mmCIF file of C-alpha atoms in Angstrom:
data_model
loop_
_atom_site.group_PDB
_atom_site.id
_atom_site.type_symbol
_atom_site.label_atom_id
_atom_site.label_comp_id
_atom_site.label_asym_id
_atom_site.label_seq_id
_atom_site.Cartn_x
_atom_site.Cartn_y
_atom_site.Cartn_z
ATOM 1 C CA MET G 2 86.464 134.573 98.720
ATOM 2 C CA LEU G 3 82.834 133.413 97.903
ATOM 3 C CA ASN G 4 80.295 136.023 98.301
ATOM 4 C CA TYR G 5 76.594 135.094 99.126
ATOM 5 C CA GLU G 6 73.679 138.016 99.034
ATOM 6 C CA VAL G 7 70.034 136.759 100.871
ATOM 7 C CA ASP G 8 67.254 136.725 98.815
ATOM 8 C CA LEU G 9 64.905 138.152 101.658
ATOM 9 C CA TRP G 10 62.709 140.294 99.447
ATOM 10 C CA GLY G 11 62.247 137.821 96.029
ATOM 11 C CA LYS G 12 64.722 140.178 93.656
ATOM 12 C CA ASN G 13 66.557 137.786 92.716
ATOM 13 C CA ALA G 14 63.993 135.292 91.968
ATOM 14 C CA SER G 15 61.744 137.566 90.133
ATOM 15 C CA LEU G 16 64.934 138.301 87.400
ATOM 16 C CA SER G 17 65.439 135.145 86.817
ATOM 17 C CA LYS G 18 61.240 134.405 86.187
ATOM 18 C CA ALA G 19 61.640 137.459 83.336
ATOM 19 C CA ALA G 20 64.895 135.998 82.150
ATOM 20 C CA LYS G 21 62.589 132.629 81.815
ATOM 21 C CA ALA G 22 59.627 134.296 80.551
ATOM 22 C CA GLY G 23 62.030 135.959 78.523
ATOM 23 C CA VAL G 24 63.173 133.214 76.358
ATOM 24 C CA ARG G 25 59.710 131.584 76.277
ATOM 25 C CA ALA G 26 58.523 134.982 74.318
ATOM 26 C CA ALA G 27 61.373 135.210 71.812
ATOM 27 C CA ILE G 28 60.070 131.168 71.440
ATOM 28 C CA TYR G 29 56.807 131.223 70.584
ATOM 29 C CA GLY G 30 57.580 134.794 68.879
ATOM 30 C CA HIS G 31 60.057 133.331 66.256
ATOM 31 C CA ALA G 32 57.052 130.019 66.082
ATOM 32 C CA ALA G 33 54.437 133.152 65.415
ATOM 33 C CA ALA G 34 57.043 134.947 62.650
ATOM 34 C CA ARG G 35 56.867 131.294 61.080
ATOM 35 C CA LEU G 36 53.205 130.942 60.521
ATOM 36 C CA SER G 37 52.958 133.938 59.881
ATOM 37 C CA ILE G 38 55.613 133.098 56.707
ATOM 38 C CA ALA G 39 53.199 129.721 55.964
ATOM 39 C CA ALA G 40 50.071 131.454 56.039
ATOM 40 C CA ALA G 41 51.230 134.187 53.896
ATOM 41 C CA THR G 42 52.982 131.537 51.054
ATOM 42 C CA ALA G 43 49.987 129.701 51.036
ATOM 43 C CA LYS G 44 48.039 132.743 50.732
ATOM 44 C CA LEU G 45 50.106 133.826 47.638
ATOM 45 C CA TYR G 46 49.809 130.164 46.073
ATOM 46 C CA PHE G 47 46.262 130.144 46.434
ATOM 47 C CA SER G 48 45.623 133.934 44.843
ATOM 48 C CA LEU G 49 48.587 132.221 42.057
ATOM 49 C CA ARG G 50 46.124 129.332 41.560
ATOM 50 C CA ALA G 51 43.232 131.613 41.332
ATOM 51 C CA LEU G 52 44.374 133.545 38.781
ATOM 52 C CA ASP G 53 45.788 130.864 36.978
ATOM 53 C CA SER G 54 41.150 129.415 36.292
ATOM 54 C CA GLU G 55 40.555 132.532 36.148
ATOM 55 C CA ARG G 56 42.902 133.230 32.932
ATOM 56 C CA ASP G 57 41.873 130.281 31.896
ATOM 57 C CA ILE G 58 38.196 130.973 32.056
ATOM 58 C CA VAL G 59 39.107 134.234 29.737
ATOM 59 C CA GLN G 60 41.269 132.537 27.381
ATOM 60 C CA ARG G 61 38.142 130.677 26.634
ATOM 61 C CA THR G 62 35.669 133.648 26.842
ATOM 62 C CA ILE G 63 37.686 135.242 24.260
ATOM 63 C CA GLN G 64 38.134 131.794 22.030
ATOM 64 C CA THR G 65 33.887 131.750 22.186
ATOM 65 C CA GLN G 66 33.469 135.314 21.800
ATOM 66 C CA THR G 67 35.853 134.967 18.461
ATOM 67 C CA GLU G 68 34.053 132.281 17.436
ATOM 68 C CA LEU G 69 30.118 134.309 18.228
ATOM 69 C CA LEU G 70 31.324 136.887 15.962
ATOM 70 C CA ALA G 71 32.240 135.274 13.019
ATOM 71 C CA LEU G 72 28.671 133.478 13.520
ATOM 72 C CA VAL G 73 26.756 136.821 13.879
ATOM 73 C CA GLN G 74 29.134 138.425 10.713
ATOM 74 C CA ARG G 75 27.591 135.842 8.626
ATOM 75 C CA GLN G 76 24.390 135.792 10.578
ATOM 76 C CA HIS G 77 24.563 140.240 9.247
ATOM 77 C CA GLU G 78 26.092 139.148 6.194
ATOM 78 C CA VAL G 79 22.290 137.605 5.430
ATOM 79 C CA GLY G 80 20.372 139.996 6.669
ATOM 80 C CA ALA G 81 18.905 138.033 9.859
ATOM 81 C CA VAL G 82 20.898 140.494 12.762
ATOM 82 C CA ASP G 83 21.189 144.203 12.629
ATOM 83 C CA ALA G 84 24.532 145.974 12.785
ATOM 84 C CA LEU G 85 24.003 146.046 16.660
ATOM 85 C CA ALA G 86 24.336 142.861 16.823
ATOM 86 C CA VAL G 87 27.440 142.800 15.145
ATOM 87 C CA GLN G 88 29.293 145.889 16.875
ATOM 88 C CA ASN G 89 26.990 144.853 21.372
ATOM 89 C CA VAL G 90 29.302 141.319 19.970
ATOM 90 C CA THR G 91 32.619 143.309 19.004
ATOM 91 C CA GLU G 92 31.937 145.179 22.123
ATOM 92 C CA GLN G 93 32.365 141.765 24.279
ATOM 93 C CA LEU G 94 35.061 140.208 22.423
ATOM 94 C CA ASP G 95 36.985 144.052 23.097
ATOM 95 C CA ALA G 96 36.656 143.833 26.713
ATOM 96 C CA ALA G 97 37.687 140.525 26.940
ATOM 97 C CA GLN G 98 40.481 140.685 25.252
ATOM 98 C CA ALA G 99 41.322 144.358 27.809
ATOM 99 C CA ALA G 100 40.651 142.157 30.966
ATOM 100 C CA LEU G 101 43.743 139.639 30.213
ATOM 101 C CA PRO G 102 46.592 142.501 30.290
ATOM 102 C CA ASP G 103 45.020 143.071 33.799
ATOM 103 C CA ILE G 104 45.014 139.004 34.951
ATOM 104 C CA GLU G 105 48.794 138.660 33.317
ATOM 105 C CA ASP G 106 50.238 141.541 34.754
ATOM 106 C CA GLN G 107 48.749 140.098 38.706
ATOM 107 C CA ARG G 108 49.697 136.481 37.965
ATOM 108 C CA GLY G 109 53.130 138.246 37.122
ATOM 109 C CA LYS G 110 53.695 139.788 40.078
ATOM 110 C CA ALA G 111 52.047 136.909 42.674
ATOM 111 C CA GLU G 112 54.062 134.312 40.420
ATOM 112 C CA SER G 113 57.882 136.768 41.546
ATOM 113 C CA ALA G 114 56.347 137.150 45.076
ATOM 114 C CA LEU G 115 55.857 133.779 45.920
ATOM 115 C CA ALA G 116 58.946 133.036 44.060
ATOM 116 C CA VAL G 117 60.968 135.299 46.859
ATOM 117 C CA MET G 118 58.611 133.410 50.070
ATOM 118 C CA LEU G 119 60.353 130.805 48.611
ATOM 119 C CA GLY G 120 63.505 131.764 48.526
ATOM 120 C CA ARG G 121 64.371 131.959 44.339
ATOM 121 C CA SER G 122 66.944 133.775 43.307
ATOM 122 C CA PRO G 123 65.334 137.004 40.567
ATOM 123 C CA ARG G 124 67.138 135.441 37.498
ATOM 124 C CA GLN G 125 65.105 131.806 38.124
ATOM 125 C CA ILE G 126 61.697 133.758 38.335
ATOM 126 C CA ILE G 127 62.556 135.633 35.309
ATOM 127 C CA GLY G 128 64.037 133.104 33.892
ATOM 128 C CA GLN G 129 61.180 130.409 33.478
ATOM 129 C CA ALA G 130 57.974 129.619 34.704
ATOM 130 C CA MET G 131 56.090 128.696 37.788
ATOM 131 C CA GLU G 132 55.518 124.736 38.463
ATOM 132 C CA ARG G 133 51.958 125.066 39.656
ATOM 133 C CA GLY G 134 51.191 121.630 40.864
ATOM 134 C CA ARG G 135 47.232 120.173 40.584
ATOM 135 C CA ASP G 136 44.313 122.649 39.363
ATOM 136 C CA ILE G 137 43.173 124.849 41.761
ATOM 137 C CA ASN G 138 39.511 122.700 41.762
ATOM 138 C CA GLU G 139 41.033 119.705 42.530
ATOM 139 C CA LEU G 140 42.378 121.359 45.585
ATOM 140 C CA VAL G 141 38.600 121.552 47.891
ATOM 141 C CA SER G 142 38.119 119.472 51.044
ATOM 142 C CA PRO G 143 38.426 115.938 50.911
ATOM 143 C CA PHE G 144 34.734 116.056 52.895
ATOM 144 C CA ARG G 145 33.106 117.444 50.193
ATOM 145 C CA HIS G 146 30.967 113.939 49.477
ATOM 146 C CA HIS G 147 30.941 113.309 53.415
ATOM 147 C CA ARG G 148 28.081 115.846 54.128
ATOM 148 C CA THR G 149 25.890 114.362 57.434
ATOM 149 C CA PHE G 150 22.422 115.627 57.587
ATOM 150 C CA PRO G 151 21.093 115.098 60.816
ATOM 151 C CA PRO G 152 18.832 112.266 60.856
ATOM 152 C CA PRO G 153 14.388 112.686 60.292
ATOM 153 C CA CYS G 154 12.683 113.820 63.240
ATOM 154 C CA SER G 155 10.889 110.539 64.670
ATOM 155 C CA ASN G 156 8.885 112.513 66.832
ATOM 156 C CA ALA G 157 7.035 115.134 64.876
ATOM 157 C CA GLY G 158 4.248 116.777 66.822
ATOM 158 C CA ARG G 159 4.877 116.066 70.312
ATOM 159 C CA THR G 160 7.472 117.331 72.703
ATOM 160 C CA SER G 161 10.749 115.937 72.854
ATOM 161 C CA PRO G 162 11.955 113.952 76.036
ATOM 162 C CA CYS G 163 14.566 116.268 77.136
ATOM 163 C CA MET G 164 12.611 119.508 76.616
ATOM 164 C CA SER G 165 9.119 117.829 78.521
ATOM 165 C CA ARG G 166 12.099 117.097 81.740
ATOM 166 C CA ARG G 167 12.344 120.935 81.929
#
């Protein structure tokens, strides 16, 4: 026995449209979640690369400050500079050395977060360093050398044709 229902007020059609809209919403929600994960992964990667660069800068600063301290100490021994200069360089070296553990801690956290986003196990995260790829300074826009500037104005001092039509 078949049963039919007359849809005079569009109830069934509305339910069908609502179901289709629900499916589209789920598809778009899935795409939005994937995009969010990709964006978070990219943000973590570039943060990690920036911290790598910052660590390299601080390590070079420590090396330079160490060399400078040796030079200033020799100058102090021969009487060319006073003890205040030695103290200033020592404080600068201490400040650079104090910044390094904080950067290393941030790098470790960023590296662990990125490894988790990439689906690596904790053993892989702890056991080995992550591959970094290219240096962050190489990851710039390919268009940086192709800047276009507007042509010089050939109508200097005269009204442009566009303005004269108004």
